[in-house]
């Protein structure tokens, strides 16, 4: 069957490759002039540093099949992500761990003591935290919440943490040890030549025809037996019910000699610092050496038409609109919506790949009964 994959990010590439291997004829298109979607990496011409063009990307997963899959495409190098954060004129370790707690409170607590100390600060009257703010007050108490989460989160999401779901904070561990690993997954790494090299390898199959700088046009679907859409769900419907809310990011680039901040990512928790973080990309490839360094300040703001959508907001208002678009999508035949934009969910790369594998398997099992969503947006 002739199949069209819209988007050459991990979603479109993994589905396209699986179906090409099963003998289908695949066209992959992308509006951008590069593969890998928001995971795109490219060498900075001025410094030679490999830059994660749409913000820092660290591969981490507990899914062995996904880990083996990406490593089979291109070599990954071990990389362990630890973040620092600057608040109130001091530098701390992030995620919150024993070092953060002891430095912030000027204590020398051991793990059990720290656990009891933080529990004494926590608002235990909150039994079932619903919002980000309740989750923070319940588990870390007011001082740590105010210093490390409130300002950063207001800048990141453009709203009070009281309006945001607890699930956003649940992404971060809270550790009563000196372990400062940002992630808890068993497998973690960075591809030696960047993510675009990985996606290029996935798309390198005689059954796949790749067209970059090619936005989707309606007549393309007429020629395809099935479409896998990893573009924006509302974009497929020409935004005719309104736009789903996203946060976008402005990146402010600067160059320095040597090593400017000493780590890959420095967060800025204070509300009066406009950026949320600064990324120094050379630290993502400690196996390389570069005299110069390139850094980006990240400033989040509301996403307008023409901006790159980064973070789906998914508040009550957006969810109401989302359910209308989901109903519209379900009424289409021959189109399956996938990935971060197609299902309007915050998905890490490993989950994106896992879902793309599941989607391809569902199609191969029964192409005639492919639903609009294998993974539901709501
Ligand atoms: P995308 O990568 O967005 O690809 C979709 C593609 O579709 C795009 O290339 C787009 O150009 C194309 N497209 C859209 N509309 C059209 C159209 N009409 N016609 C043609 N093409 C179209 N994940 C992690 O695991 N670790 C991290 O550290 C991490 N950091 C992140 C940091 C930031 C700032 C962001 C925003 C995300 C991060 N992620 C991270 C998530 C990661 O970026 C996603 O999991 C991944 O990009 C999802 O892949 P995708 O193929 O679904 O979507
Ligand atoms: N967060 C925060 N302070 C920090 C880091 C994170 O308040 O120093 C909050 C913020 O709301 C963010 C969420 O925790 O959106 C999840 O953090 P993560 O690093 O997973 O964010 P992402 O990878 O989505 O940028």
Coordinates of C-alpha atoms and ligand atoms in Angstrom, one line a residue:
X1 CA 0.0 0.0 0.0
X2 CA 1.1 3.6 -0.6
X3 CA 1.5 5.3 2.8
X4 CA 2.1 8.9 3.7
X5 CA 3.8 9.9 6.9
X6 CA 3.5 13.6 7.6
X7 CA 6.5 14.7 9.8
X8 CA 10.0 13.3 9.7
X9 CA 10.5 13.4 13.5
X10 CA 10.8 10.1 15.6
X11 CA 7.0 9.4 15.1
X12 CA 7.0 9.6 11.3
X13 CA 10.4 7.9 10.9
X14 CA 9.8 4.9 13.2
X15 CA 6.3 4.2 11.6
X16 CA 7.7 4.7 8.1
X17 CA 10.6 2.4 8.7
X18 CA 8.5 -0.4 10.2
X19 CA 6.0 -0.3 7.4
X20 CA 8.7 -0.1 4.7
X21 CA 10.3 -3.2 6.1
X22 CA 6.9 -5.0 5.8
X23 CA 6.9 -4.1 2.1
X24 CA 4.8 -1.0 2.0
X25 CA 5.8 2.0 -0.1
X26 CA 6.3 5.0 2.1
X27 CA 6.5 8.7 1.5
X28 CA 7.7 10.8 4.4
X29 CA 7.3 14.6 4.1
X30 CA 8.3 17.4 6.5
X31 CA 7.7 21.1 6.2
X32 CA 11.1 21.8 7.6
X33 CA 14.4 21.4 5.8
X34 CA 15.7 18.8 8.2
X35 CA 14.8 15.5 9.7
X36 CA 14.3 14.7 13.5
X37 CA 11.6 17.3 14.2
X38 CA 12.2 19.0 17.5
X39 CA 15.1 16.6 18.3
X40 CA 17.1 18.0 15.4
X41 CA 20.8 18.5 16.1
X42 CA 23.3 20.4 13.9
X43 CA 26.9 21.6 14.2
X44 CA 27.1 25.2 15.1
X45 CA 29.2 26.7 12.2
X46 CA 31.0 29.2 14.4
X47 CA 32.1 26.9 17.2
X48 CA 31.8 23.4 15.8
X49 CA 29.7 22.4 18.8
X50 CA 26.8 20.0 18.2
X51 CA 23.7 22.0 19.1
X52 CA 20.2 20.7 20.0
X53 CA 18.5 23.2 17.9
X54 CA 15.1 23.1 19.6
X55 CA 16.3 22.9 23.2
X56 CA 18.3 20.3 25.2
X57 CA 17.4 16.7 24.6
X58 CA 18.6 13.8 26.7
X59 CA 17.6 10.3 25.9
X60 CA 16.4 8.3 28.9
X61 CA 14.2 5.3 29.1
X62 CA 13.3 2.2 31.1
X63 CA 12.1 0.5 27.9
X64 CA 14.8 -2.0 26.8
X65 CA 13.3 -2.5 23.3
X66 CA 13.3 1.2 22.6
X67 CA 16.9 1.5 23.9
X68 CA 18.1 -1.4 21.7
X69 CA 16.2 0.1 18.7
X70 CA 17.9 3.5 18.9
X71 CA 21.3 2.0 19.6
X72 CA 21.0 -0.2 16.6
X73 CA 20.7 2.9 14.4
X74 CA 23.7 4.8 15.6
X75 CA 26.0 4.6 18.6
X76 CA 24.9 6.3 21.8
X77 CA 27.5 7.5 24.4
X78 CA 26.9 7.3 28.1
X79 CA 25.7 10.6 29.4
X80 CA 24.3 11.4 32.9
X81 CA 22.2 14.6 33.1
X82 CA 22.6 16.7 36.3
X83 CA 21.2 20.2 36.4
X84 CA 22.1 23.2 38.6
X85 CA 19.8 26.0 39.5
X86 CA 20.5 29.6 40.5
X87 CA 18.1 31.0 43.0
X88 CA 18.4 34.0 45.3
X89 CA 22.0 34.5 44.3
X90 CA 23.1 31.0 45.1
X91 CA 23.7 27.8 43.0
X92 CA 22.0 24.6 44.0
X93 CA 21.6 21.0 42.8
X94 CA 18.5 20.1 40.8
X95 CA 16.4 17.9 41.2
X96 CA 15.9 18.5 44.9
X97 CA 18.2 16.1 46.7
X98 CA 20.1 15.9 50.0
X99 CA 22.7 18.5 48.9
X100 CA 20.0 21.0 47.9
X101 CA 18.2 20.5 51.2
X102 CA 21.3 20.8 53.3
X103 CA 22.7 23.8 51.4
X104 CA 19.4 25.6 51.3
X105 CA 18.6 25.2 55.0
X106 CA 22.2 25.3 56.2
X107 CA 21.9 21.9 57.7
X108 CA 24.0 18.6 57.8
X109 CA 21.1 16.2 57.7
X110 CA 21.4 12.5 56.9
X111 CA 18.8 10.8 54.6
X112 CA 16.3 9.8 57.4
X113 CA 16.7 13.1 59.2
X114 CA 16.1 15.0 55.9
X115 CA 13.0 13.0 55.1
X116 CA 11.5 13.8 58.6
X117 CA 12.6 17.4 58.3
X118 CA 10.9 17.9 54.9
X119 CA 7.8 16.0 56.1
X120 CA 7.6 18.4 59.0
X121 CA 7.5 21.3 56.5
X122 CA 4.9 19.6 54.2
X123 CA 1.3 20.4 54.3
X124 CA -0.1 17.0 55.2
X125 CA -3.7 18.3 55.2
X126 CA -3.5 18.0 51.4
X127 CA -4.5 14.4 51.0
X128 CA -4.9 14.1 47.2
X129 CA -2.9 16.9 45.5
X130 CA -4.5 18.0 42.3
X131 CA -2.6 21.1 41.2
X132 CA 1.2 21.6 40.8
X133 CA 1.0 24.0 43.8
X134 CA -0.7 21.4 46.1
X135 CA 1.7 18.7 45.0
X136 CA 4.7 21.0 45.9
X137 CA 3.2 22.1 49.3
X138 CA 2.4 18.5 50.1
X139 CA 5.8 17.0 49.3
X140 CA 8.4 19.8 49.8
X141 CA 6.7 22.5 51.8
X142 CA 6.5 26.3 51.2
X143 CA 10.2 27.4 51.4
X144 CA 11.5 25.0 48.7
X145 CA 8.4 25.5 46.6
X146 CA 8.8 29.3 46.6
X147 CA 12.5 29.2 45.9
X148 CA 12.8 26.4 43.3
X149 CA 9.4 25.9 41.6
X150 CA 7.1 28.8 41.8
X151 CA 9.0 31.4 39.8
X152 CA 10.4 29.0 37.3
X153 CA 7.0 27.4 36.7
X154 CA 5.2 30.8 36.3
X155 CA 7.8 31.7 33.7
X156 CA 7.6 28.4 31.9
X157 CA 3.8 28.1 31.8
X158 CA 2.7 31.7 32.0
X159 CA 0.2 30.9 34.7
X160 CA 0.1 30.2 38.5
X161 CA 1.1 26.7 39.5
X162 CA -2.3 26.6 41.3
X163 CA -3.8 26.3 37.7
X164 CA -1.4 23.5 36.5
X165 CA -1.8 19.8 37.1
X166 CA 0.2 17.9 39.7
X167 CA 1.5 15.7 36.9
X168 CA 4.0 18.4 35.7
X169 CA 5.8 18.4 39.0
X170 CA 5.7 14.6 39.2
X171 CA 8.1 14.5 36.3
X172 CA 10.9 15.5 38.8
X173 CA 12.3 13.2 41.5
X174 CA 12.8 14.3 45.1
X175 CA 15.8 12.5 46.6
X176 CA 17.0 12.0 50.1
X177 CA 20.4 11.1 48.9
X178 CA 23.3 12.9 47.1
X179 CA 22.2 11.4 43.8
X180 CA 21.7 14.3 41.4
X181 CA 20.8 12.3 38.3
X182 CA 17.9 14.3 36.7
X183 CA 16.3 11.1 35.6
X184 CA 15.6 7.7 37.3
X185 CA 15.6 5.5 34.2
X186 CA 18.0 2.6 33.7
X187 CA 19.2 3.7 30.3
X188 CA 20.4 7.2 29.5
X189 CA 22.6 8.6 26.8
X190 CA 23.2 11.0 23.9
X191 CA 23.9 9.8 20.3
X192 CA 27.5 10.5 19.5
X193 CA 26.6 12.2 16.2
X194 CA 23.4 13.7 17.4
X195 CA 19.7 12.9 17.0
X196 CA 19.4 13.9 13.3
X197 CA 22.0 11.2 12.5
X198 CA 19.8 8.6 14.3
X199 CA 16.7 9.7 12.4
X200 CA 18.5 9.8 9.1
X201 CA 19.5 6.1 9.6
X202 CA 15.9 5.1 10.5
X203 CA 14.7 6.7 7.3
X204 CA 17.5 5.1 5.2
X205 CA 15.5 2.3 3.6
X206 CA 14.8 1.7 -0.2
X207 CA 11.0 1.6 0.5
X208 CA 11.1 5.2 2.0
X209 CA 10.9 8.3 -0.2
X210 CA 11.8 11.4 1.9
X211 CA 10.8 14.9 0.9
X212 CA 12.0 17.8 3.1
X213 CA 10.7 21.4 2.8
X214 CA 7.4 19.9 1.8
X215 CA 4.3 21.0 3.7
X216 CA 1.3 18.8 3.5
X217 CA -1.2 19.5 0.8
X218 CA -4.7 18.0 0.7
X219 CA -4.2 16.2 -2.6
X220 CA -1.3 14.2 -1.2
X221 CA -3.8 12.2 0.9
X222 CA -5.7 11.2 -2.3
X223 CA -2.7 9.2 -3.5
X224 CA -2.2 7.5 -0.2
X225 CA -3.9 4.4 1.1
X226 CA -3.3 5.6 4.7
X227 CA -1.9 8.8 6.3
X228 CA 0.0 8.9 9.6
X229 CA -0.1 12.5 10.8
X230 CA 2.5 13.7 13.3
X231 CA 1.8 17.4 12.7
X232 CA -0.5 19.5 15.0
X233 CA -4.0 17.9 15.5
X234 CA -5.7 21.3 15.0
X235 CA -3.4 22.1 12.0
X236 CA -4.9 19.0 10.2
X237 CA -8.3 20.7 10.5
X238 CA -7.0 24.2 9.5
X239 CA -7.5 25.4 13.1
X240 CA -11.1 26.0 12.2
X241 CA -12.4 25.4 15.8
X242 CA -9.6 27.6 17.2
X243 CA -6.0 26.9 18.2
X244 CA -4.9 24.5 20.9
X245 CA -2.7 26.3 23.4
X246 CA 1.1 25.8 23.4
X247 CA 4.1 27.5 25.0
X248 CA 6.8 28.4 22.6
X249 CA 10.5 29.3 23.4
X250 CA 12.7 32.2 22.3
X251 CA 16.4 31.2 22.2
X252 CA 18.9 33.9 22.8
X253 CA 22.3 32.7 21.4
X254 CA 25.7 33.8 22.7
X255 CA 29.3 32.6 22.3
X256 CA 32.1 32.4 24.9
X257 CA 35.6 31.2 25.2
X258 CA 36.2 27.8 27.0
X259 CA 33.7 26.7 29.5
X260 CA 31.3 29.4 30.6
X261 CA 28.9 27.8 33.1
X262 CA 30.5 24.5 33.9
X263 CA 27.4 22.3 33.2
X264 CA 25.0 21.6 30.4
X265 CA 21.9 23.2 31.9
X266 CA 21.7 26.0 34.5
X267 CA 18.1 26.8 35.6
X268 CA 17.1 30.2 36.9
X269 CA 14.3 29.9 39.5
X270 CA 13.8 33.6 40.4
X271 CA 10.8 35.3 38.8
X272 CA 12.7 38.5 38.0
X273 CA 15.2 36.7 35.7
X274 CA 13.3 36.5 32.4
X275 CA 14.9 33.2 31.2
X276 CA 14.2 29.8 32.7
X277 CA 17.5 28.2 31.8
X278 CA 20.8 28.6 29.9
X279 CA 22.1 25.6 28.0
X280 CA 25.8 25.2 27.1
X281 CA 25.7 22.5 24.5
X282 CA 29.4 21.4 24.5
X283 CA 28.6 19.6 27.8
X284 CA 26.3 17.2 26.1
X285 CA 29.3 15.8 24.2
X286 CA 32.1 15.6 26.8
X287 CA 33.9 13.2 24.4
X288 CA 34.5 16.2 22.0
X289 CA 36.8 19.1 22.6
X290 CA 36.1 22.7 21.5
X291 CA 37.9 25.9 22.3
X292 CA 34.8 28.0 21.9
X293 CA 31.4 27.5 23.5
X294 CA 27.9 28.3 22.3
X295 CA 25.0 28.9 24.8
X296 CA 21.3 29.7 24.6
X297 CA 19.1 31.5 27.1
X298 CA 15.6 30.1 26.9
X299 CA 12.6 32.5 27.3
X300 CA 9.1 30.9 27.2
X301 CA 6.0 32.7 26.0
X302 CA 2.6 32.1 24.5
X303 CA 2.7 30.4 21.1
X304 CA 1.1 32.4 18.3
X305 CA 0.4 31.4 14.7
X306 CA 3.8 31.0 12.9
X307 CA 5.7 30.2 16.1
X308 CA 7.1 26.7 16.9
X309 CA 4.7 24.9 19.3
X310 CA 6.8 23.3 22.1
X311 CA 4.8 22.5 25.2
X312 CA 1.0 21.6 25.0
X313 CA -0.7 23.5 27.9
X314 CA -3.6 21.2 28.4
X315 CA -5.6 23.3 30.9
X316 CA -9.4 23.0 31.2
X317 CA -10.0 25.3 28.3
X318 CA -7.6 23.5 25.9
X319 CA -9.0 20.1 27.0
X320 CA -12.5 21.2 25.9
X321 CA -11.3 22.2 22.5
X322 CA -9.1 19.1 22.3
X323 CA -12.2 16.9 22.8
X324 CA -13.9 18.6 19.8
X325 CA -10.8 18.0 17.6
X326 CA -10.6 14.4 18.8
X327 CA -14.2 13.9 17.7
X328 CA -13.4 15.5 14.3
X329 CA -10.4 13.3 13.9
X330 CA -12.3 10.2 14.7
X331 CA -14.8 11.0 11.9
X332 CA -12.0 10.9 9.3
X333 CA -11.2 7.7 7.6
X334 CA -7.7 6.7 6.6
X335 CA -5.8 9.1 8.9
X336 CA -4.1 8.1 12.2
X337 CA -2.8 10.9 14.5
X338 CA 0.4 10.2 16.3
X339 CA 3.2 11.8 18.3
X340 CA 3.6 14.9 20.4
X341 CA 1.6 17.3 18.1
X342 CA -0.8 14.8 16.6
X343 CA -2.1 13.7 20.0
X344 CA -1.4 17.1 21.8
X345 CA 0.6 15.5 24.7
X346 CA 3.9 16.1 26.3
X347 CA 5.8 13.0 25.1
X348 CA 9.5 12.2 25.8
X349 CA 11.4 10.7 22.9
X350 CA 11.3 7.1 24.3
X351 CA 7.5 7.2 24.7
X352 CA 7.2 8.7 21.2
X353 CA 9.2 5.8 19.8
X354 CA 7.3 3.2 21.8
X355 CA 4.0 4.6 20.6
X356 CA 5.2 4.7 17.0
X357 CA 6.2 1.0 17.3
X358 CA 2.8 0.1 18.7
X359 CA 1.0 2.1 16.0
X360 CA 3.0 0.4 13.2
X361 CA 2.2 -3.0 14.7
X362 CA -1.5 -2.2 15.0
X363 CA -1.5 -1.2 11.3
X364 CA 0.3 -4.4 10.2
X365 CA -2.1 -6.5 12.2
X366 CA -5.2 -5.0 10.6
X367 CA -4.7 -2.2 8.1
X368 CA -8.4 -2.0 7.3
X369 CA -9.4 -1.2 10.9
X370 CA -6.8 1.5 11.8
X371 CA -8.3 4.0 14.3
X372 CA -7.7 7.7 14.3
X373 CA -5.7 7.3 17.6
X374 CA -3.8 4.3 18.8
X375 CA -2.9 6.4 21.9
X376 CA -5.8 8.6 23.0
X377 CA -5.1 12.3 23.6
X378 CA -7.5 12.5 26.5
Ligands
LIG1 P1 8.2 16.4 16.2 O1 9.6 16.1 16.6 O2 7.6 17.7 16.6 O3 8.0 16.1 14.7 C1 6.8 16.5 14.0 C2 7.3 17.0 12.6 O4 6.1 17.2 11.8 C3 8.0 18.3 12.6 O5 9.3 18.1 12.1 C4 7.2 19.3 11.8 O6 8.0 20.1 11.0 C5 6.4 18.3 10.9 N1 5.1 18.9 10.5 C6 4.2 19.5 11.2 N2 3.2 19.9 10.4 C7 3.5 19.6 9.2 C8 2.8 19.8 7.9 N3 1.6 20.4 7.8 N4 3.4 19.3 6.8 C9 4.6 18.7 6.9 N5 5.3 18.5 8.0 C10 4.7 18.9 9.2 N6 12.3 14.3 25.1 C11 13.2 13.5 25.8 O7 13.1 12.3 25.7 N7 14.2 14.0 26.4 C12 14.5 15.4 26.5 O8 15.4 15.8 27.1 C13 13.5 16.2 25.8 N8 13.7 17.6 25.9 C14 12.8 18.4 25.2 C15 13.0 19.7 25.3 C16 12.1 20.6 24.7 C17 12.3 22.1 24.7 C18 11.0 20.0 24.0 C19 9.9 20.9 23.4 C20 10.8 18.7 23.9 C21 11.7 17.8 24.5 N9 11.6 16.4 24.4 C22 12.4 15.6 25.1 C23 10.4 15.8 23.7 C24 10.8 15.5 22.2 O9 11.1 16.7 21.5 C25 9.6 14.8 21.6 O10 9.4 13.5 22.2 C26 9.8 14.4 20.1 O11 10.2 15.5 19.4 C27 8.4 13.9 19.5 O12 8.6 13.5 18.2 P2 7.4 13.7 17.1 O13 7.9 13.0 15.9 O14 6.2 13.2 17.7 O15 7.2 15.2 16.9
LIG2 N1 10.5 23.0 37.3 C1 10.7 24.0 38.2 N2 12.0 24.4 38.5 C2 13.0 23.8 37.9 C3 12.8 22.7 37.0 C4 11.5 22.4 36.7 O1 9.7 24.6 38.7 O2 14.2 24.2 38.3 C5 9.1 22.6 37.0 C6 8.5 23.3 35.7 O3 7.2 23.6 35.9 C7 8.7 22.3 34.6 C8 8.4 21.0 35.4 O4 9.0 21.2 36.7 O5 7.8 22.4 33.6 C9 9.0 19.7 34.9 O6 10.4 19.9 34.7 P1 11.2 19.2 33.5 O7 12.6 19.5 33.6 O8 10.7 17.9 33.3 O9 10.7 20.2 32.3 P2 10.8 20.0 30.7 O10 11.7 18.8 30.4 O11 9.4 19.8 30.3 O12 11.4 21.3 30.3

